[in-house]
PDB file of C-alpha atoms in Angstrom:
ATOM      1  CA  UNK A  92       0.000   0.000   0.000  1.00  0.00           C
ATOM      2  CA  UNK A  93       1.201   3.484  -0.824  1.00  0.00           C
ATOM      3  CA  UNK A  94       1.676   5.790   2.135  1.00  0.00           C
ATOM      4  CA  UNK A  95       1.035   8.772  -0.139  1.00  0.00           C
ATOM      5  CA  UNK A  96      -0.760   8.739  -3.477  1.00  0.00           C
ATOM      6  CA  UNK A  97      -1.060  11.939  -5.502  1.00  0.00           C
ATOM      7  CA  UNK A  98      -3.178  11.813  -8.661  1.00  0.00           C
ATOM      8  CA  UNK A  99      -3.487  14.605 -11.230  1.00  0.00           C
ATOM      9  CA  UNK A 100      -3.433  17.455  -8.726  1.00  0.00           C
ATOM     10  CA  UNK A 101      -3.646  21.008 -10.004  1.00  0.00           C
ATOM     11  CA  UNK A 102      -3.426  24.334  -8.229  1.00  0.00           C
ATOM     12  CA  UNK A 103      -3.626  27.936  -9.374  1.00  0.00           C
ATOM     13  CA  UNK A 104      -2.866  30.854  -7.088  1.00  0.00           C
ATOM     14  CA  UNK A 105      -5.404  33.643  -6.566  1.00  0.00           C
ATOM     15  CA  UNK A 106      -3.551  35.842  -9.053  1.00  0.00           C
ATOM     16  CA  UNK A 107      -4.302  33.303 -11.771  1.00  0.00           C
ATOM     17  CA  UNK A 108      -0.803  31.865 -11.958  1.00  0.00           C
ATOM     18  CA  UNK A 109      -0.868  28.038 -12.226  1.00  0.00           C
ATOM     19  CA  UNK A 110       1.683  26.510  -9.859  1.00  0.00           C
ATOM     20  CA  UNK A 111       0.877  22.780 -10.113  1.00  0.00           C
ATOM     21  CA  UNK A 112      -0.145  21.271 -13.444  1.00  0.00           C
ATOM     22  CA  UNK A 113      -1.310  17.653 -13.314  1.00  0.00           C
ATOM     23  CA  UNK A 114       1.117  16.189 -10.745  1.00  0.00           C
ATOM     24  CA  UNK A 115       0.988  12.448  -9.989  1.00  0.00           C
ATOM     25  CA  UNK A 116       3.256  10.144  -7.939  1.00  0.00           C
ATOM     26  CA  UNK A 117       3.210   7.469  -5.226  1.00  0.00           C
ATOM     27  CA  UNK A 118       5.348   6.885  -2.164  1.00  0.00           C
ATOM     28  CA  UNK A 119       5.618   3.457  -0.555  1.00  0.00           C
ATOM     29  CA  UNK A 120       6.214   2.776   3.126  1.00  0.00           C
ATOM     30  CA  UNK A 121       9.866   3.054   4.141  1.00  0.00           C
ATOM     31  CA  UNK A 122      10.916   4.862   0.967  1.00  0.00           C
ATOM     32  CA  UNK A 123      12.503   8.271   0.489  1.00  0.00           C
ATOM     33  CA  UNK A 124      11.274  10.449  -2.367  1.00  0.00           C
ATOM     34  CA  UNK A 125      13.654  13.230  -3.351  1.00  0.00           C
ATOM     35  CA  UNK A 126      12.352  16.281  -5.186  1.00  0.00           C
ATOM     36  CA  UNK A 127      14.644  18.709  -6.988  1.00  0.00           C
ATOM     37  CA  UNK A 128      14.138  21.602  -9.354  1.00  0.00           C
ATOM     38  CA  UNK A 129      14.595  25.362  -9.709  1.00  0.00           C
ATOM     39  CA  UNK A 130      12.964  27.880  -7.391  1.00  0.00           C
ATOM     40  CA  UNK A 131       9.341  28.508  -8.323  1.00  0.00           C
ATOM     41  CA  UNK A 132       8.852  25.074  -9.855  1.00  0.00           C
ATOM     42  CA  UNK A 133       6.080  24.104  -7.391  1.00  0.00           C
ATOM     43  CA  UNK A 134       8.065  21.792  -5.112  1.00  0.00           C
ATOM     44  CA  UNK A 135       7.233  23.485  -1.812  1.00  0.00           C
ATOM     45  CA  UNK A 136       3.621  24.143  -2.817  1.00  0.00           C
ATOM     46  CA  UNK A 137       3.155  20.448  -3.536  1.00  0.00           C
ATOM     47  CA  UNK A 138       4.436  19.553  -0.056  1.00  0.00           C
ATOM     48  CA  UNK A 139       2.166  22.156   1.516  1.00  0.00           C
ATOM     49  CA  UNK A 140      -0.833  20.669  -0.305  1.00  0.00           C
ATOM     50  CA  UNK A 141      -0.030  17.233   1.122  1.00  0.00           C
ATOM     51  CA  UNK A 142       0.251  18.723   4.615  1.00  0.00           C
ATOM     52  CA  UNK A 143      -2.974  20.767   4.280  1.00  0.00           C
ATOM     53  CA  UNK A 144      -1.184  24.113   4.402  1.00  0.00           C
ATOM     54  CA  UNK A 145      -2.531  24.762   0.883  1.00  0.00           C
ATOM     55  CA  UNK A 146      -5.581  23.436  -0.941  1.00  0.00           C
ATOM     56  CA  UNK A 147      -5.707  22.019  -4.451  1.00  0.00           C
ATOM     57  CA  UNK A 148      -8.180  22.902  -7.196  1.00  0.00           C
ATOM     58  CA  UNK A 149      -8.561  19.397  -8.597  1.00  0.00           C
ATOM     59  CA  UNK A 150      -7.102  15.937  -8.271  1.00  0.00           C
ATOM     60  CA  UNK A 151      -6.839  13.339  -5.503  1.00  0.00           C
ATOM     61  CA  UNK A 152      -4.542  12.948  -2.493  1.00  0.00           C
ATOM     62  CA  UNK A 153      -4.563   9.791  -0.350  1.00  0.00           C
ATOM     63  CA  UNK A 154      -2.475   9.403   2.796  1.00  0.00           C
ATOM     64  CA  UNK A 155      -2.134   6.020   4.527  1.00  0.00           C
ATOM     65  CA  UNK A 156      -5.089   4.720   2.524  1.00  0.00           C
ATOM     66  CA  UNK A 157      -7.395   7.568   3.596  1.00  0.00           C
ATOM     67  CA  UNK A 158      -8.687  10.070   1.076  1.00  0.00           C
ATOM     68  CA  UNK A 159      -7.850  13.645   2.010  1.00  0.00           C
ATOM     69  CA  UNK A 160      -9.271  15.048  -1.204  1.00  0.00           C
ATOM     70  CA  UNK A 161     -10.867  13.278  -4.161  1.00  0.00           C
ATOM     71  CA  UNK A 162     -11.436  14.997  -7.492  1.00  0.00           C
ATOM     72  CA  UNK A 163     -10.975  18.321  -5.719  1.00  0.00           C
ATOM     73  CA  UNK A 164     -13.533  17.626  -2.950  1.00  0.00           C
ATOM     74  CA  UNK A 165     -12.084  17.510   0.562  1.00  0.00           C
ATOM     75  CA  UNK A 166     -13.004  15.088   3.333  1.00  0.00           C
ATOM     76  CA  UNK A 167     -14.878  16.293   6.421  1.00  0.00           C
ATOM     77  CA  UNK A 168     -12.940  18.225   9.053  1.00  0.00           C
ATOM     78  CA  UNK A 169     -12.642  15.308  11.462  1.00  0.00           C
ATOM     79  CA  UNK A 170     -11.015  13.057   8.871  1.00  0.00           C
ATOM     80  CA  UNK A 171      -8.802  15.907   7.684  1.00  0.00           C
ATOM     81  CA  UNK A 172      -7.514  16.379  11.242  1.00  0.00           C
ATOM     82  CA  UNK A 173      -6.889  12.649  11.568  1.00  0.00           C
ATOM     83  CA  UNK A 174      -4.965  12.580   8.292  1.00  0.00           C
ATOM     84  CA  UNK A 175      -2.957  15.664   9.282  1.00  0.00           C
ATOM     85  CA  UNK A 176      -1.514  13.774  12.246  1.00  0.00           C
ATOM     86  CA  UNK A 177      -0.007  11.209   9.882  1.00  0.00           C
ATOM     87  CA  UNK A 178       2.391  13.755   8.350  1.00  0.00           C
ATOM     88  CA  UNK A 179       5.161  15.731   9.987  1.00  0.00           C
ATOM     89  CA  UNK A 180       6.493  18.897   8.354  1.00  0.00           C
ATOM     90  CA  UNK A 181      10.001  20.338   8.704  1.00  0.00           C
ATOM     91  CA  UNK A 182      10.112  23.922   7.436  1.00  0.00           C
ATOM     92  CA  UNK A 183      12.934  25.852   5.781  1.00  0.00           C
ATOM     93  CA  UNK A 184      13.001  28.446   8.559  1.00  0.00           C
ATOM     94  CA  UNK A 185      12.443  26.131  11.549  1.00  0.00           C
ATOM     95  CA  UNK A 186       9.087  27.694  12.657  1.00  0.00           C
ATOM     96  CA  UNK A 187       9.810  27.176  16.341  1.00  0.00           C
ATOM     97  CA  UNK A 188       7.845  29.151  18.932  1.00  0.00           C
ATOM     98  CA  UNK A 189      10.301  31.890  19.979  1.00  0.00           C
ATOM     99  CA  UNK A 190       8.664  32.463  23.391  1.00  0.00           C
ATOM    100  CA  UNK A 191       8.966  28.797  24.370  1.00  0.00           C
ATOM    101  CA  UNK A 192      12.024  26.873  25.473  1.00  0.00           C
ATOM    102  CA  UNK A 193      13.336  24.046  23.308  1.00  0.00           C
ATOM    103  CA  UNK A 194      11.767  21.609  25.755  1.00  0.00           C
ATOM    104  CA  UNK A 195       8.313  23.195  25.522  1.00  0.00           C
ATOM    105  CA  UNK A 196       8.508  23.406  21.736  1.00  0.00           C
ATOM    106  CA  UNK A 197       8.597  19.606  21.753  1.00  0.00           C
ATOM    107  CA  UNK A 198       6.405  18.764  24.748  1.00  0.00           C
ATOM    108  CA  UNK A 199       3.478  21.171  24.316  1.00  0.00           C
ATOM    109  CA  UNK A 200       2.302  19.890  20.885  1.00  0.00           C
ATOM    110  CA  UNK A 201       2.247  16.328  22.253  1.00  0.00           C
ATOM    111  CA  UNK A 202       0.057  17.420  25.161  1.00  0.00           C
ATOM    112  CA  UNK A 203      -2.336  19.686  23.251  1.00  0.00           C
ATOM    113  CA  UNK A 204      -2.682  17.684  20.032  1.00  0.00           C
ATOM    114  CA  UNK A 205      -1.961  14.070  20.973  1.00  0.00           C
ATOM    115  CA  UNK A 206      -3.448  14.452  24.479  1.00  0.00           C
ATOM    116  CA  UNK A 207      -0.416  12.790  26.050  1.00  0.00           C
ATOM    117  CA  UNK A 208       0.255  13.085  29.736  1.00  0.00           C
ATOM    118  CA  UNK A 209       2.917  15.654  30.606  1.00  0.00           C
ATOM    119  CA  UNK A 210       5.139  12.899  31.993  1.00  0.00           C
ATOM    120  CA  UNK A 211       5.108  10.906  28.752  1.00  0.00           C
ATOM    121  CA  UNK A 212       5.495  14.025  26.615  1.00  0.00           C
ATOM    122  CA  UNK A 213       8.514  15.160  28.607  1.00  0.00           C
ATOM    123  CA  UNK A 214      10.068  11.702  28.469  1.00  0.00           C
ATOM    124  CA  UNK A 215       9.670  11.627  24.684  1.00  0.00           C
ATOM    125  CA  UNK A 216      11.099  15.135  24.362  1.00  0.00           C
ATOM    126  CA  UNK A 217      14.228  14.276  26.329  1.00  0.00           C
ATOM    127  CA  UNK A 218      14.745  11.075  24.337  1.00  0.00           C
ATOM    128  CA  UNK A 219      14.597  13.021  21.077  1.00  0.00           C
ATOM    129  CA  UNK A 220      16.814  15.842  22.317  1.00  0.00           C
ATOM    130  CA  UNK A 221      19.413  13.298  23.375  1.00  0.00           C
ATOM    131  CA  UNK A 222      19.181  11.653  19.977  1.00  0.00           C
ATOM    132  CA  UNK A 223      19.728  15.045  18.310  1.00  0.00           C
ATOM    133  CA  UNK A 224      22.688  15.816  20.563  1.00  0.00           C
ATOM    134  CA  UNK A 225      20.804  18.666  22.212  1.00  0.00           C
ATOM    135  CA  UNK A 226      19.977  17.375  25.677  1.00  0.00           C
ATOM    136  CA  UNK A 227      21.936  20.215  27.240  1.00  0.00           C
ATOM    137  CA  UNK A 228      19.861  22.776  25.288  1.00  0.00           C
ATOM    138  CA  UNK A 229      16.462  21.782  26.714  1.00  0.00           C
ATOM    139  CA  UNK A 230      16.064  24.995  28.708  1.00  0.00           C
ATOM    140  CA  UNK A 231      17.415  27.251  25.950  1.00  0.00           C
ATOM    141  CA  UNK A 232      15.259  29.384  23.684  1.00  0.00           C
ATOM    142  CA  UNK A 233      15.428  29.199  19.875  1.00  0.00           C
ATOM    143  CA  UNK A 234      17.235  32.546  19.623  1.00  0.00           C
ATOM    144  CA  UNK A 235      20.064  31.090  21.699  1.00  0.00           C
ATOM    145  CA  UNK A 236      20.707  28.248  19.243  1.00  0.00           C
ATOM    146  CA  UNK A 237      22.553  28.061  15.940  1.00  0.00           C
ATOM    147  CA  UNK A 238      20.541  27.480  12.783  1.00  0.00           C
ATOM    148  CA  UNK A 239      21.591  23.848  12.691  1.00  0.00           C
ATOM    149  CA  UNK A 240      20.521  23.349  16.284  1.00  0.00           C
ATOM    150  CA  UNK A 241      17.160  25.003  15.622  1.00  0.00           C
ATOM    151  CA  UNK A 242      16.550  22.726  12.667  1.00  0.00           C
ATOM    152  CA  UNK A 243      17.399  19.664  14.758  1.00  0.00           C
ATOM    153  CA  UNK A 244      14.842  20.830  17.323  1.00  0.00           C
ATOM    154  CA  UNK A 245      12.332  21.230  14.494  1.00  0.00           C
ATOM    155  CA  UNK A 246      12.992  17.646  13.384  1.00  0.00           C
ATOM    156  CA  UNK A 247      12.660  16.424  16.983  1.00  0.00           C
ATOM    157  CA  UNK A 248       9.332  18.248  17.302  1.00  0.00           C
ATOM    158  CA  UNK A 249       8.044  16.596  14.131  1.00  0.00           C
ATOM    159  CA  UNK A 250       9.199  13.136  15.267  1.00  0.00           C
ATOM    160  CA  UNK A 251       7.562  13.613  18.673  1.00  0.00           C
ATOM    161  CA  UNK A 252       4.164  13.542  16.981  1.00  0.00           C
ATOM    162  CA  UNK A 253       4.815   9.990  15.674  1.00  0.00           C
ATOM    163  CA  UNK A 254       4.022  10.718  12.009  1.00  0.00           C
ATOM    164  CA  UNK A 255       3.780   8.046   9.347  1.00  0.00           C
ATOM    165  CA  UNK A 256       5.715  10.251   6.908  1.00  0.00           C
ATOM    166  CA  UNK A 257       8.040  13.233   7.273  1.00  0.00           C
ATOM    167  CA  UNK A 258       8.001  16.084   4.761  1.00  0.00           C
ATOM    168  CA  UNK A 259      11.169  18.186   4.500  1.00  0.00           C
ATOM    169  CA  UNK A 260      10.913  21.520   2.684  1.00  0.00           C
ATOM    170  CA  UNK A 261      14.503  22.447   1.798  1.00  0.00           C
ATOM    171  CA  UNK A 262      15.670  21.825   5.385  1.00  0.00           C
ATOM    172  CA  UNK A 263      19.176  23.217   4.812  1.00  0.00           C
ATOM    173  CA  UNK A 264      18.357  26.288   2.703  1.00  0.00           C
ATOM    174  CA  UNK A 265      18.456  28.687   5.687  1.00  0.00           C
ATOM    175  CA  UNK A 266      21.737  27.289   7.015  1.00  0.00           C
ATOM    176  CA  UNK A 267      25.356  28.253   6.509  1.00  0.00           C
ATOM    177  CA  UNK A 268      27.206  25.627   4.452  1.00  0.00           C
ATOM    178  CA  UNK A 269      29.159  24.426   7.494  1.00  0.00           C
ATOM    179  CA  UNK A 270      25.910  23.629   9.325  1.00  0.00           C
ATOM    180  CA  UNK A 271      24.269  21.822   6.422  1.00  0.00           C
ATOM    181  CA  UNK A 272      26.110  18.561   7.032  1.00  0.00           C
ATOM    182  CA  UNK A 273      24.678  17.996  10.501  1.00  0.00           C
ATOM    183  CA  UNK A 274      21.096  18.200   9.214  1.00  0.00           C
ATOM    184  CA  UNK A 275      21.821  15.943   6.263  1.00  0.00           C
ATOM    185  CA  UNK A 276      23.337  13.425   8.688  1.00  0.00           C
ATOM    186  CA  UNK A 277      20.134  13.376  10.740  1.00  0.00           C
ATOM    187  CA  UNK A 278      18.036  12.757   7.613  1.00  0.00           C
ATOM    188  CA  UNK A 279      20.410  10.012   6.484  1.00  0.00           C
ATOM    189  CA  UNK A 280      20.005   8.295   9.847  1.00  0.00           C
ATOM    190  CA  UNK A 281      16.223   8.454   9.546  1.00  0.00           C
ATOM    191  CA  UNK A 282      16.481   6.934   6.070  1.00  0.00           C
ATOM    192  CA  UNK A 283      18.510   3.988   7.402  1.00  0.00           C
ATOM    193  CA  UNK A 284      15.685   3.415   9.899  1.00  0.00           C
ATOM    194  CA  UNK A 285      13.225   3.260   6.978  1.00  0.00           C
ATOM    195  CA  UNK A 286      11.357   6.425   7.923  1.00  0.00           C
ATOM    196  CA  UNK A 287       9.062   7.305   5.027  1.00  0.00           C
ATOM    197  CA  UNK A 288      10.074  10.748   3.772  1.00  0.00           C
ATOM    198  CA  UNK A 289       9.679  13.307   1.020  1.00  0.00           C
ATOM    199  CA  UNK A 290      12.697  15.604   0.846  1.00  0.00           C
ATOM    200  CA  UNK A 291      12.725  18.778  -1.232  1.00  0.00           C
ATOM    201  CA  UNK A 292      16.362  19.815  -1.530  1.00  0.00           C
ATOM    202  CA  UNK A 293      18.951  21.710  -3.542  1.00  0.00           C
ATOM    203  CA  UNK A 294      21.677  19.310  -2.415  1.00  0.00           C
ATOM    204  CA  UNK A 295      22.086  17.248  -5.573  1.00  0.00           C
ATOM    205  CA  UNK A 296      24.532  14.644  -4.287  1.00  0.00           C
ATOM    206  CA  UNK A 297      22.467  14.197  -1.148  1.00  0.00           C
ATOM    207  CA  UNK A 298      19.267  13.762  -3.193  1.00  0.00           C
ATOM    208  CA  UNK A 299      20.980  11.169  -5.353  1.00  0.00           C
ATOM    209  CA  UNK A 300      22.394   9.199  -2.437  1.00  0.00           C
ATOM    210  CA  UNK A 301      19.443   9.225  -0.023  1.00  0.00           C
ATOM    211  CA  UNK A 302      16.464   8.831  -2.360  1.00  0.00           C
ATOM    212  CA  UNK A 303      14.828   5.626  -3.527  1.00  0.00           C
ATOM    213  CA  UNK A 304      13.059   7.628  -6.229  1.00  0.00           C
ATOM    214  CA  UNK A 305      13.816  11.106  -7.558  1.00  0.00           C
ATOM    215  CA  UNK A 306      11.551  13.700  -9.183  1.00  0.00           C
ATOM    216  CA  UNK A 307      12.707  16.744 -11.134  1.00  0.00           C
ATOM    217  CA  UNK A 308      10.072  19.495 -11.314  1.00  0.00           C
ATOM    218  CA  UNK A 309       9.971  22.656 -13.383  1.00  0.00           C
ATOM    219  CA  UNK A 310       7.125  25.020 -14.233  1.00  0.00           C
ATOM    220  CA  UNK A 311       4.626  23.098 -12.129  1.00  0.00           C
ATOM    221  CA  UNK A 312       5.125  19.752 -13.862  1.00  0.00           C
ATOM    222  CA  UNK A 313       7.227  16.643 -13.343  1.00  0.00           C
ATOM    223  CA  UNK A 314       9.771  16.855 -16.152  1.00  0.00           C
ATOM    224  CA  UNK A 315      11.671  13.698 -15.319  1.00  0.00           C
ATOM    225  CA  UNK A 316      11.610  11.026 -12.623  1.00  0.00           C
ATOM    226  CA  UNK A 317      13.158   7.675 -11.859  1.00  0.00           C
ATOM    227  CA  UNK A 318      16.309   6.142 -10.408  1.00  0.00           C
ATOM    228  CA  UNK A 319      18.241   8.914  -8.585  1.00  0.00           C
ATOM    229  CA  UNK A 320      21.706   7.988  -9.890  1.00  0.00           C
ATOM    230  CA  UNK A 321      20.491   7.726 -13.468  1.00  0.00           C
ATOM    231  CA  UNK A 322      18.649  11.040 -13.269  1.00  0.00           C
ATOM    232  CA  UNK A 323      21.557  12.963 -11.762  1.00  0.00           C
ATOM    233  CA  UNK A 324      24.331  11.320 -13.761  1.00  0.00           C
ATOM    234  CA  UNK A 325      22.534  10.827 -17.101  1.00  0.00           C
ATOM    235  CA  UNK A 326      19.489  13.115 -17.414  1.00  0.00           C
ATOM    236  CA  UNK A 327      17.401  12.441 -20.502  1.00  0.00           C
ATOM    237  CA  UNK A 328      15.663  15.781 -20.980  1.00  0.00           C
ATOM    238  CA  UNK A 329      17.356  18.942 -22.186  1.00  0.00           C
ATOM    239  CA  UNK A 330      15.701  20.883 -19.355  1.00  0.00           C
ATOM    240  CA  UNK A 331      17.218  18.729 -16.623  1.00  0.00           C
ATOM    241  CA  UNK A 332      20.592  18.745 -18.341  1.00  0.00           C
ATOM    242  CA  UNK A 333      20.466  22.538 -18.370  1.00  0.00           C
ATOM    243  CA  UNK A 334      19.400  22.658 -14.713  1.00  0.00           C
ATOM    244  CA  UNK A 335      22.221  20.426 -13.536  1.00  0.00           C
ATOM    245  CA  UNK A 336      24.765  22.310 -15.643  1.00  0.00           C
ATOM    246  CA  UNK A 337      23.715  25.650 -14.168  1.00  0.00           C
ATOM    247  CA  UNK A 338      23.496  24.222 -10.664  1.00  0.00           C
ATOM    248  CA  UNK A 339      26.996  22.841 -10.897  1.00  0.00           C
ATOM    249  CA  UNK A 340      28.242  26.179 -12.210  1.00  0.00           C
TER     250      UNK A 340
END
């Protein structure tokens, strides 16, 4: 069974600009789907549609066998909330609550959304902080952390909600190059544990190495997709060849 199934989704912004044009793909349990492409190609919007941060105009999205939207018609609010809990989202710019400590950023969502006891939520938070190498930062506030540390907290917060799939929206784009490696290492570790993930990234070598399947998007469409090594090393379309040439300088 596919964890995520996207069929012929389309979306046009309010200004009339089409951003997604007939996008279809599937993601199986335990797989990593990498998504690459130039800025403005629709990559982030597609992720946001899966995570209910944006709505689609037409098409079908199924998550863990449940239909979020079919032929453009959304499920009722209760089912939408249930489906939302199956996906975790890691943003480009961390999106941590600045007025809360690192510890509360991870514990409070578990208590308010998952209705966990404070004891269990705190235990889970400390386990994840230790895993991220941030146990000593539990009482710190986001502004006191480096960008890499903030992003690791963001990943810990997403994992604390026990999602079926993690969605990463260019998780290293806001980081200095020297901090990028630590985030990529965390994602690699999750991949070895067979965490189901969709990763939008500009790190070409990383996308090639971590993904089970790779998609190249441009202009709101999937231009090319398939085996990551074949796509990166021997692209078939002129557009992807041009993209990789420009990306590699």
